[in-house]
XYZ file of C-alpha atoms in Angstrom:
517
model
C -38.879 -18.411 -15.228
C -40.978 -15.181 -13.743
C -39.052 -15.817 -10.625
C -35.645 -14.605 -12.139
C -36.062 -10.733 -13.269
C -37.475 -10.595 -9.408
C -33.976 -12.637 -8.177
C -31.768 -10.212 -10.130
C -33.693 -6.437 -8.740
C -33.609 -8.525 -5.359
C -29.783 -9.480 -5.753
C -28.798 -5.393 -6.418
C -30.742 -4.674 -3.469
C -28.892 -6.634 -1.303
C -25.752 -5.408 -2.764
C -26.998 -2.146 -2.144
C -27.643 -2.762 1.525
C -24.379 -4.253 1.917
C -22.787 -1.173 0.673
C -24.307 0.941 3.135
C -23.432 -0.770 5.719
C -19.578 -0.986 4.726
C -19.531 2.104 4.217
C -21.248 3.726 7.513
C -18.296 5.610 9.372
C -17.595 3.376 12.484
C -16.539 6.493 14.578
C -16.207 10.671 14.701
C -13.098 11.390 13.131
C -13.133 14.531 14.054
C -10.873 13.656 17.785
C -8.313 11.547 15.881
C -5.074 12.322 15.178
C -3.324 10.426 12.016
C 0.180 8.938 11.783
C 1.572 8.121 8.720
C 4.998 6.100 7.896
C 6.635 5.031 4.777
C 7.165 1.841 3.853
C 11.044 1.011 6.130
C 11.608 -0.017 9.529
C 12.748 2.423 10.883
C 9.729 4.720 9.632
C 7.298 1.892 11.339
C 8.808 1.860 14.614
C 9.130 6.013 15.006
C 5.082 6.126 13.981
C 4.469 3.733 16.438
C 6.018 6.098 19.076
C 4.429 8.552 18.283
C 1.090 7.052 17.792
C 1.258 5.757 21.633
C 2.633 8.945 22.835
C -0.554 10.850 21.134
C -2.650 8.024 22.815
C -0.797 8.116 26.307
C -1.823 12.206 26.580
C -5.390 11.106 26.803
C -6.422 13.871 24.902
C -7.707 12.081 20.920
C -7.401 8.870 19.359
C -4.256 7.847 17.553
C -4.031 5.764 13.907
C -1.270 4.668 12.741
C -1.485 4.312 8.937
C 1.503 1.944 8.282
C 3.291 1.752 5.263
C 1.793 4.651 3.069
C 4.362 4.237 0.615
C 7.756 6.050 -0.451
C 8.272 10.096 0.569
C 6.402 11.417 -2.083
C 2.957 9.725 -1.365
C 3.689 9.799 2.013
C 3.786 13.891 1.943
C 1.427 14.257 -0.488
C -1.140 12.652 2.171
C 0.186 15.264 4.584
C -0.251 18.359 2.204
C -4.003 17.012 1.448
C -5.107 16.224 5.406
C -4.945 12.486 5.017
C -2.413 12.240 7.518
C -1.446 14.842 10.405
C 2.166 14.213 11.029
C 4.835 11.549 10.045
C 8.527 11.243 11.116
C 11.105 12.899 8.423
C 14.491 14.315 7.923
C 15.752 17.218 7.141
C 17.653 16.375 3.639
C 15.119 14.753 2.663
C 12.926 17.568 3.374
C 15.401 20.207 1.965
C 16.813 17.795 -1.062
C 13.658 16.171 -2.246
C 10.746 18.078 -0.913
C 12.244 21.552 -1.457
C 14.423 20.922 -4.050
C 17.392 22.731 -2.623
C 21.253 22.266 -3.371
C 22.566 23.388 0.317
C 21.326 21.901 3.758
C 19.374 23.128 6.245
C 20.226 21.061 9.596
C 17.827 20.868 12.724
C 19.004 23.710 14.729
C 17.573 25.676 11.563
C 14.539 24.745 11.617
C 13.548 27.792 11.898
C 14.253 28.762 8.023
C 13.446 25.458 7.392
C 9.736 25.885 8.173
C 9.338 29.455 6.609
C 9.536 27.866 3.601
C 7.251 24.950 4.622
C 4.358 27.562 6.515
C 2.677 28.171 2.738
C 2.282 24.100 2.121
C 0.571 24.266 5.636
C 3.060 22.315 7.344
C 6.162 22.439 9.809
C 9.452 20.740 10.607
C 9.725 20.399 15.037
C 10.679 17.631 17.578
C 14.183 16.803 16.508
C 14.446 13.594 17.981
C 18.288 13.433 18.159
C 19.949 11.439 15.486
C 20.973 11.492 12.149
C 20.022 8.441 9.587
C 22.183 9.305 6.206
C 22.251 7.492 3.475
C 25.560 5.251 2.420
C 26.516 2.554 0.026
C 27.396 -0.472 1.418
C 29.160 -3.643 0.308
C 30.368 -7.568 1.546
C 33.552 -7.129 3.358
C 35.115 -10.022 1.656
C 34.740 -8.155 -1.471
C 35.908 -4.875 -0.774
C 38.592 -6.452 1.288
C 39.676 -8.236 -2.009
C 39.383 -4.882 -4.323
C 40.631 -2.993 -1.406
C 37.882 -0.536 -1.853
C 37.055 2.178 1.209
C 35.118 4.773 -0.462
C 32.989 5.703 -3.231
C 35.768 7.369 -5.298
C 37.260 4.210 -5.126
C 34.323 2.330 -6.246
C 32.699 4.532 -9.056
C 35.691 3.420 -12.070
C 34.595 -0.335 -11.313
C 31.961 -0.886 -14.419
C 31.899 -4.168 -13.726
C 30.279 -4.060 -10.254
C 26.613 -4.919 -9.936
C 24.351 -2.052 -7.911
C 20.898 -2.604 -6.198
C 19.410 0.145 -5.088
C 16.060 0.761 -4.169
C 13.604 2.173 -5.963
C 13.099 5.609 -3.874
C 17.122 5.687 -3.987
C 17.185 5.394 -7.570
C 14.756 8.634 -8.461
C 15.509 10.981 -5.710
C 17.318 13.709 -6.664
C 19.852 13.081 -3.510
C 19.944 9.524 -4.915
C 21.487 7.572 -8.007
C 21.135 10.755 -10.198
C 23.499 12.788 -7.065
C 26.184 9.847 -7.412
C 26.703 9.640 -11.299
C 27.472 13.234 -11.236
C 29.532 13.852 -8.163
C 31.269 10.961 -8.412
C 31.052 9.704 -11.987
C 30.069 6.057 -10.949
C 30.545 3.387 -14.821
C 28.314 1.005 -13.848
C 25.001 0.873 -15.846
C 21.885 1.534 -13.791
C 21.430 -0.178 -10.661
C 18.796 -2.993 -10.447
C 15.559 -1.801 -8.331
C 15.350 -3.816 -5.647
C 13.440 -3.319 -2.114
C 15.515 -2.226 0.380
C 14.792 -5.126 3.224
C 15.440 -7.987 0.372
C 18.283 -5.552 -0.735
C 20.651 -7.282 2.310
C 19.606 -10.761 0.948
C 20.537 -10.204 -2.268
C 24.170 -8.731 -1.279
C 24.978 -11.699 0.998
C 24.363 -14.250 -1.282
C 26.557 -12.205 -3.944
C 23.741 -11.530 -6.283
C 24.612 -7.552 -6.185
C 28.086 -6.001 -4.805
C 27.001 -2.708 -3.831
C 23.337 -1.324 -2.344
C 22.223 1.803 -0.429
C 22.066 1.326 2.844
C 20.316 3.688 5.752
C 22.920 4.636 8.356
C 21.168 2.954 11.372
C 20.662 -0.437 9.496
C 21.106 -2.957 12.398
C 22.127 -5.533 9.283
C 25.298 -3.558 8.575
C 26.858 -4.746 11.643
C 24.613 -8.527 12.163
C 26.046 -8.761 8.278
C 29.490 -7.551 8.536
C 29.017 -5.088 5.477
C 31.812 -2.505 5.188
C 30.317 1.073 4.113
C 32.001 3.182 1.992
C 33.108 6.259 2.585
C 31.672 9.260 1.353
C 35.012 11.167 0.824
C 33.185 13.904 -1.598
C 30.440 14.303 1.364
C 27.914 13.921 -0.831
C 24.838 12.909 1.414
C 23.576 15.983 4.004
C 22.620 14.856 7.192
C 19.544 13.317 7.689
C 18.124 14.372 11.154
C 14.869 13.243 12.204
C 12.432 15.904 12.996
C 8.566 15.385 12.867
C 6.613 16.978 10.128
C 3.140 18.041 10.194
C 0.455 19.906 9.566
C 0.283 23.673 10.833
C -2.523 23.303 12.934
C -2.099 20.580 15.031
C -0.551 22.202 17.857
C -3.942 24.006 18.334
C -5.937 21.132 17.355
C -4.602 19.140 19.824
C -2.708 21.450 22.756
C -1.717 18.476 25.503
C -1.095 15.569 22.820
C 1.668 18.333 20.902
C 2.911 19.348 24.530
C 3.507 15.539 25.141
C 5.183 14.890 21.322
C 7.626 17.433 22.914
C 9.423 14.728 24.939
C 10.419 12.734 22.306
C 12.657 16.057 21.598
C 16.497 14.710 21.898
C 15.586 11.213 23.214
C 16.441 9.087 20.457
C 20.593 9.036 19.434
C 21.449 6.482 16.847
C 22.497 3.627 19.094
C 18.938 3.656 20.355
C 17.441 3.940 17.193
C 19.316 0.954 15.474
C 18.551 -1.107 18.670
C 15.132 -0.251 17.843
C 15.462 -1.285 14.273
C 17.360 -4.662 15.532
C 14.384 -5.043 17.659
C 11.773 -5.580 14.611
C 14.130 -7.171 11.639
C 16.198 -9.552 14.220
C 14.361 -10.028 17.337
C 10.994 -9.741 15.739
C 9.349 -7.644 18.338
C 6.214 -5.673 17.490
C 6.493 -2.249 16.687
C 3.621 -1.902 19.816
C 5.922 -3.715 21.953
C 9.076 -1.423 20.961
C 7.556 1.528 21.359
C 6.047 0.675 24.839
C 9.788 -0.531 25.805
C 11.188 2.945 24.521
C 8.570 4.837 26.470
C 8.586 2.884 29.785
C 10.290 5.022 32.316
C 14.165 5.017 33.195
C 14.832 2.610 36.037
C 11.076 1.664 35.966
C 10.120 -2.053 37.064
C 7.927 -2.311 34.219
C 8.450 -5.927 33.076
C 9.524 -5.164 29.260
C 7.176 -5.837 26.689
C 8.062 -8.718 24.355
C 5.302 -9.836 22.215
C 6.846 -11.064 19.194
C 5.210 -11.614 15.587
C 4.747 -15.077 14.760
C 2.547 -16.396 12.109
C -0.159 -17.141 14.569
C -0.026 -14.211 16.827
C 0.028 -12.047 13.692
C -2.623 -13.980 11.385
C -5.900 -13.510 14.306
C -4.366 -10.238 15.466
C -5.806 -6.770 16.864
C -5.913 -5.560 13.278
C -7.658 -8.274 12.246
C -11.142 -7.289 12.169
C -10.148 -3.584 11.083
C -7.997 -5.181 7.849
C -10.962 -7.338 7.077
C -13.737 -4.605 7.378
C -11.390 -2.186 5.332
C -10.386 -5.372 2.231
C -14.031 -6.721 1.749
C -15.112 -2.672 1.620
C -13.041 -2.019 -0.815
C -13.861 -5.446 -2.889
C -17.486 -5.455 -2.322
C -17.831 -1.760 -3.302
C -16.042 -2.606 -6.248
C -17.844 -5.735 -7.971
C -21.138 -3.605 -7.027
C -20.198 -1.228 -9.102
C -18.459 -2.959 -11.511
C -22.084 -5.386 -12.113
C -24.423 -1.667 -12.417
C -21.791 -0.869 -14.959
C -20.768 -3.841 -16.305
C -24.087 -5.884 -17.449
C -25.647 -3.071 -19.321
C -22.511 -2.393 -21.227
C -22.392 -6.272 -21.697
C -26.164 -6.139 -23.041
C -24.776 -2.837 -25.454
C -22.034 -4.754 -26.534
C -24.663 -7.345 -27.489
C -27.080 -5.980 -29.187
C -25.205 -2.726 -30.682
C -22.902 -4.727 -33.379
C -20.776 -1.133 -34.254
C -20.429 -0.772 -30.359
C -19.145 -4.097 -29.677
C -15.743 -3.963 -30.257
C -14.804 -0.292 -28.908
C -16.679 -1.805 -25.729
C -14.643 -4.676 -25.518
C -11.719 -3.339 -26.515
C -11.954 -0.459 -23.904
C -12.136 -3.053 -20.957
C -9.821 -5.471 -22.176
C -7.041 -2.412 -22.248
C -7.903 -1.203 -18.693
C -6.958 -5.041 -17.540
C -3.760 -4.575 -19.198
C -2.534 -1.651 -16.990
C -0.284 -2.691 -14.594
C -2.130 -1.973 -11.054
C 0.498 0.201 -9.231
C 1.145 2.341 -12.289
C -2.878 2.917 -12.678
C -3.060 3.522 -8.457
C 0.218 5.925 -9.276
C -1.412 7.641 -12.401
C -5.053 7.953 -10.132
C -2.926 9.859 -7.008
C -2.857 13.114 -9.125
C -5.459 12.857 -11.148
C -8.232 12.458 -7.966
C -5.882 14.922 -5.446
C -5.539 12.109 -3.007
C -4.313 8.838 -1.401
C -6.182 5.931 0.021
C -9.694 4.789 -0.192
C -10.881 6.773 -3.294
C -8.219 5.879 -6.076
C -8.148 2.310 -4.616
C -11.595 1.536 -5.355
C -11.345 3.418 -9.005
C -8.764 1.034 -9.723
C -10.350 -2.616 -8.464
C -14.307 -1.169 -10.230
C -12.122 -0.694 -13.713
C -10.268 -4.203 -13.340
C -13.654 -5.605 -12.300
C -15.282 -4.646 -15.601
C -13.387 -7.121 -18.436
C -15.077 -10.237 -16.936
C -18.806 -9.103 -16.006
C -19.029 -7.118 -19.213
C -17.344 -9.857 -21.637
C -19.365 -13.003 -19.945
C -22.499 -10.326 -20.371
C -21.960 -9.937 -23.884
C -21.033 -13.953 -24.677
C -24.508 -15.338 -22.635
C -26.571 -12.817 -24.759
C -24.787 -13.617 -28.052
C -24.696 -17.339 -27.388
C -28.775 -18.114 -26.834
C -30.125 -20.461 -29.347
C -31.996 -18.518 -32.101
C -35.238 -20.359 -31.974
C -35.620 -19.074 -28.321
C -35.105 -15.660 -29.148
C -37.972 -16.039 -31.825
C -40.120 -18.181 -29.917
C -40.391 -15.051 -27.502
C -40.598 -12.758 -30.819
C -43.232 -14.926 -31.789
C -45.530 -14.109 -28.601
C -45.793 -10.608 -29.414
C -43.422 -9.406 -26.377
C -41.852 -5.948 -26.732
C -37.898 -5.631 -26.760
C -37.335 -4.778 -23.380
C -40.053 -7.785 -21.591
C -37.690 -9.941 -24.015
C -34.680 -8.797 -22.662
C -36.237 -8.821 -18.925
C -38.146 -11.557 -18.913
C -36.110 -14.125 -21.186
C -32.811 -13.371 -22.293
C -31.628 -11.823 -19.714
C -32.558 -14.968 -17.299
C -31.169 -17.389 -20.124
C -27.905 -15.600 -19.652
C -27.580 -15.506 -16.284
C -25.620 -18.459 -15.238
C -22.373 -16.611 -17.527
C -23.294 -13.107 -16.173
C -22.937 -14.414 -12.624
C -19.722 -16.212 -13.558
C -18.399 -13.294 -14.321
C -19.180 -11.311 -11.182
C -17.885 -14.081 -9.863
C -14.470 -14.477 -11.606
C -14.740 -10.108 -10.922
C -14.776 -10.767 -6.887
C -12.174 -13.394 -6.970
C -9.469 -11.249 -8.805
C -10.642 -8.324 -7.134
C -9.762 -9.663 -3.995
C -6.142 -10.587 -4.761
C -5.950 -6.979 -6.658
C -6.752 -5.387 -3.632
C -3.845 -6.335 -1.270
C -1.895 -3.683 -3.670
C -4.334 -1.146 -2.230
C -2.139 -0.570 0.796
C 0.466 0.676 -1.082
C -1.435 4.114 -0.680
C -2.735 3.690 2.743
C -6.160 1.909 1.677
C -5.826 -0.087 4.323
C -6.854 -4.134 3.876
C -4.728 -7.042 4.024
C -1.948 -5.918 1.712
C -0.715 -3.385 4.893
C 0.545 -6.602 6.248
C 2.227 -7.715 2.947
C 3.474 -4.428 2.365
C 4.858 -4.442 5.511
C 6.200 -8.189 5.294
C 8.134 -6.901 2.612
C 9.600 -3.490 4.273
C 10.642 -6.234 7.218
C 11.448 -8.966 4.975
C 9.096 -11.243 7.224
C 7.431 -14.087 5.751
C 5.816 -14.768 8.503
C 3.907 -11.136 8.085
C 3.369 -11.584 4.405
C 1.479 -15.339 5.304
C -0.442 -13.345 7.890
C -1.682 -10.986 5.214
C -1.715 -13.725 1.960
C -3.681 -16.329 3.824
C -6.521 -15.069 4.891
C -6.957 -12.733 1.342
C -6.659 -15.956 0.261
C -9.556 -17.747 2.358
C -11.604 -14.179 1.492
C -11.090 -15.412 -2.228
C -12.503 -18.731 -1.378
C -15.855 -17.127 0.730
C -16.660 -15.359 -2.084
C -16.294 -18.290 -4.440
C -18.675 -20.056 -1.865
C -20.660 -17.617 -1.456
C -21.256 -16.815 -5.868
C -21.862 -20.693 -5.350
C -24.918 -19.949 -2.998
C -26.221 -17.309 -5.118
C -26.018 -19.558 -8.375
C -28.620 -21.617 -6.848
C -30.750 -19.078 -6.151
C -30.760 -16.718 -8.948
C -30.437 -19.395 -11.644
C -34.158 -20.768 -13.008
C -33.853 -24.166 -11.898
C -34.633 -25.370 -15.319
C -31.534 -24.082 -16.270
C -29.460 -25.945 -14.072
C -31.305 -29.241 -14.290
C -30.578 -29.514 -17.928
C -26.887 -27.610 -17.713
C -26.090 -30.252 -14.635
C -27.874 -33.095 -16.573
């Protein structure tokens, strides 16, 4: 039994060492430039050009941070540094990120950045096509309502809209329609945009927003509607990004400047085809689009599978940036957790407000606590990600705490009265170590969920496995959401192996002769 208080200082210590490892900065990140995209195609596949081009000029590294999330996260990791530049248009930059009524196009982007300059930040590199935003619907049905525009649409109440989510709040979105064009139907389900198309060709929705270079408007025969009140600007792509790169980095900005005009919208929707329909990587699309005119450079086709995908180059990185995140988590979740457990125990008025506290924090949905978190800690990423998984990771460590205190036999806690041992030796020495088999089940049950609630962590650019889901969904891939599931899923299982490992050796083997007997 003197073996166990000794097991549990040794078990924090090792937890302790693990975290410092984790956490040691693998490189300087003080030569790296950092590419953000939002969560579409389209958004991927430009990053990914630019990400190589930054890399080609020889000059820093380049990281692509796929998938940030919608345009609001996705700038707001811009304004704060996170990121140093990310592919945008210009309505969205003058209708949602400026709030202005008129539009400023991309030979002004001159006025354009003026008002940009004081966020630290500028619009450049048109690239040379315009991606609006239209509605579009099955041709069958629009042949059979005979309906070519949105005028003709909005009086038909009965018509189901999808729209996704981004879509719905932007102020150049849903909101922009009911009032120009007075559309009857009720609000639009929320749907992601990539399982958007599904959803309209097997006639569960009639109408959904649609991106102008979609390659499934043509590979689906969709019919989009006109927009006779000319209600959506133009949508040019520019870059944006922050003020000083350009000095930062002098020969990789001189090299961004040949992407200036070279991609028109045939080109870009090929591109787009390339990923959704052809299934090309967005490494092997960009090296395509960048391989000179009339070069013999054999074109690059590596295509995701499940396999290729699952043991891929980000392999290692998604793993080192998931178990981070999870390990850092349960550690802190266990210093926290067990002596509120042991409070809870032994402080009858503080039981209740203790568990009642932890059991609310599991009830928060976990993208509306990463969403509230963004504001409230000024930034994206690593930070708010692990805030989230330590308060999930609390309910179980602090509740299975509280229950292996509260459910040792009486006679044993007066037995150790009875020897004359202060409160604290009886808490070290003999109730803690009676407990200990339900305090480690709950660290355990902590890492297992933890690990699952993680994968939602890429939703704001913290990285793991769930930057493959998230992407799996943009692409509506299954085999890139496998590639990310599984091995979260075999992480889930090493843990539970590894908990079992621990068991044996933290656990007084009296304990688990008579609890196996």
């Amino acid at each position: 039994m003197r073996r166990s208080p000794v097991a549990f200082y040794a078990f924090y210590a090792v937890l302790v060492a693990v975290l410092s490892l984790l956490t040691t900065p693998a490189r300087a990140d003080e030569k790296t430039i950092h590419v953000g995209s939002k969560r579409f195609t389209e958004s991927y596949v430009l990053a990914e050009i630019v990400r190589k081009v930054a890399e080609d000029a020889g000059e820093v590294q380049a990281v692509h941070h796929q998938g940030l999330g919608n345009t609001g996260i996705v700038f707001a990791a811009l304004k704060s540094g996170s990121i140093d530049i990310y592919a945008e248009y210009t309505g969205t930059i003058t209708r949602e990120l400026l709030g202005h009524k008129t539009d400023v196009v991309s030979d002004d982007l001159a006025s354009l950045n003026r008002e940009l300059a004081p966020l630290g930040l500028q619009a450049g590199v048109p690239l040379g096509f315009n991606d609006t935003y239209a509605l579009a619907m099955r041709s069958e049905v629009a042949s059979q309502r005979n309906l070519r525009s949105i005028s003709e649409v909005a009086p038909h109440a009965e018509l189901r809209f999808g729209f996704s989510q981004e879509f719905l709040e932007r102020a150049d979105g849903w909101p922009a329609l009911v009032s120009t064009y007075g559309i009857k139907a009720p609000r639009p389900r929320a749907i992601e945009h990539a399982l958007a198309y599904k959803a309209l060709v097997n006639g569960d929705i009639d109408v959904v927003d649609v991106y102008s270079t979609d390659p499934k408007i043509e590979e689906e025969h969709l019919t989009v509607l006109q927009d006779d009140k000319q209600l959506f600007p133009r949508y040019d792509a520019v870059l944006l990004y922050r003020s000083d790169l350009p000095e930062r980095a002098p020969r990789t900005w001189a090299a961004l400047q040949r992407l200036k005009g070279a991609v028109d919208e045939k080109t870009m929707t090929r591109m787009n085809a390339d990923a959704e329909v052809r299934k090309l990587t967005f490494d092997a699309i960009a090296r395509n689009f960048l391989a000179a005119p009339g070069s013999n450079a054999e074109k690059a086709t590596s295509r995701r599978t499940f396999f290729t995908l699952l043991f891929g180059s980000d392999f290692l990185k998604l793993t080192r940036e998931h178990l981070t995140l999870v390990a850092i988590a349960v550690l802190l979740g266990t210093v926290v957790g067990v002596p509120l457990g042991v409070w809870a125990a032994y402080r009858r008025r503080a039981t209740q407000p203790i568990l009642g506290a932890v059991g609310v924090l599991q009830t928060i949905p976990s993208l509306a606590l990463l969403a509230f978190l963004i504001p409230l800690l000024h930034q994206i990423g690593f930070v708010p990600a692990l805030v989230a998984l330590f308060l999930y990771s609390l309910l179980p460590i602090v509740r299975n705490t509280y229950t292996g205190l509260s459910d040792i036999a009486p006679s044993l806690k007066e037995s150790a009265l009875a020897l004359g041992l202060p409160r604290g030796a009886r808490l070290r020495l003999v109730e803690l170590p009676l407990a200990s088999r339900a305090i480690l089940a709950g660290v355990k049950t902590s890492a297992v969920i933890s690990v699952g609630t993680a994968t939602i962590a890429a939703f704001i650019g913290a990285g793991g496995y769930g930057e493959r889901i998230a992407s799996g969904l943009a692409l509506s891939d299954n085999d890139l959401l496998l590639a990310g599931a599984v091995p979260a899923a075999g992480m889930a299982l090493l843990f539970e192996a590894f908990f079992g490992l621990v068991e044996r050796w933290i656990i007084p083997r009296p304990l688990r002769v008579s609890e196996e007997a």
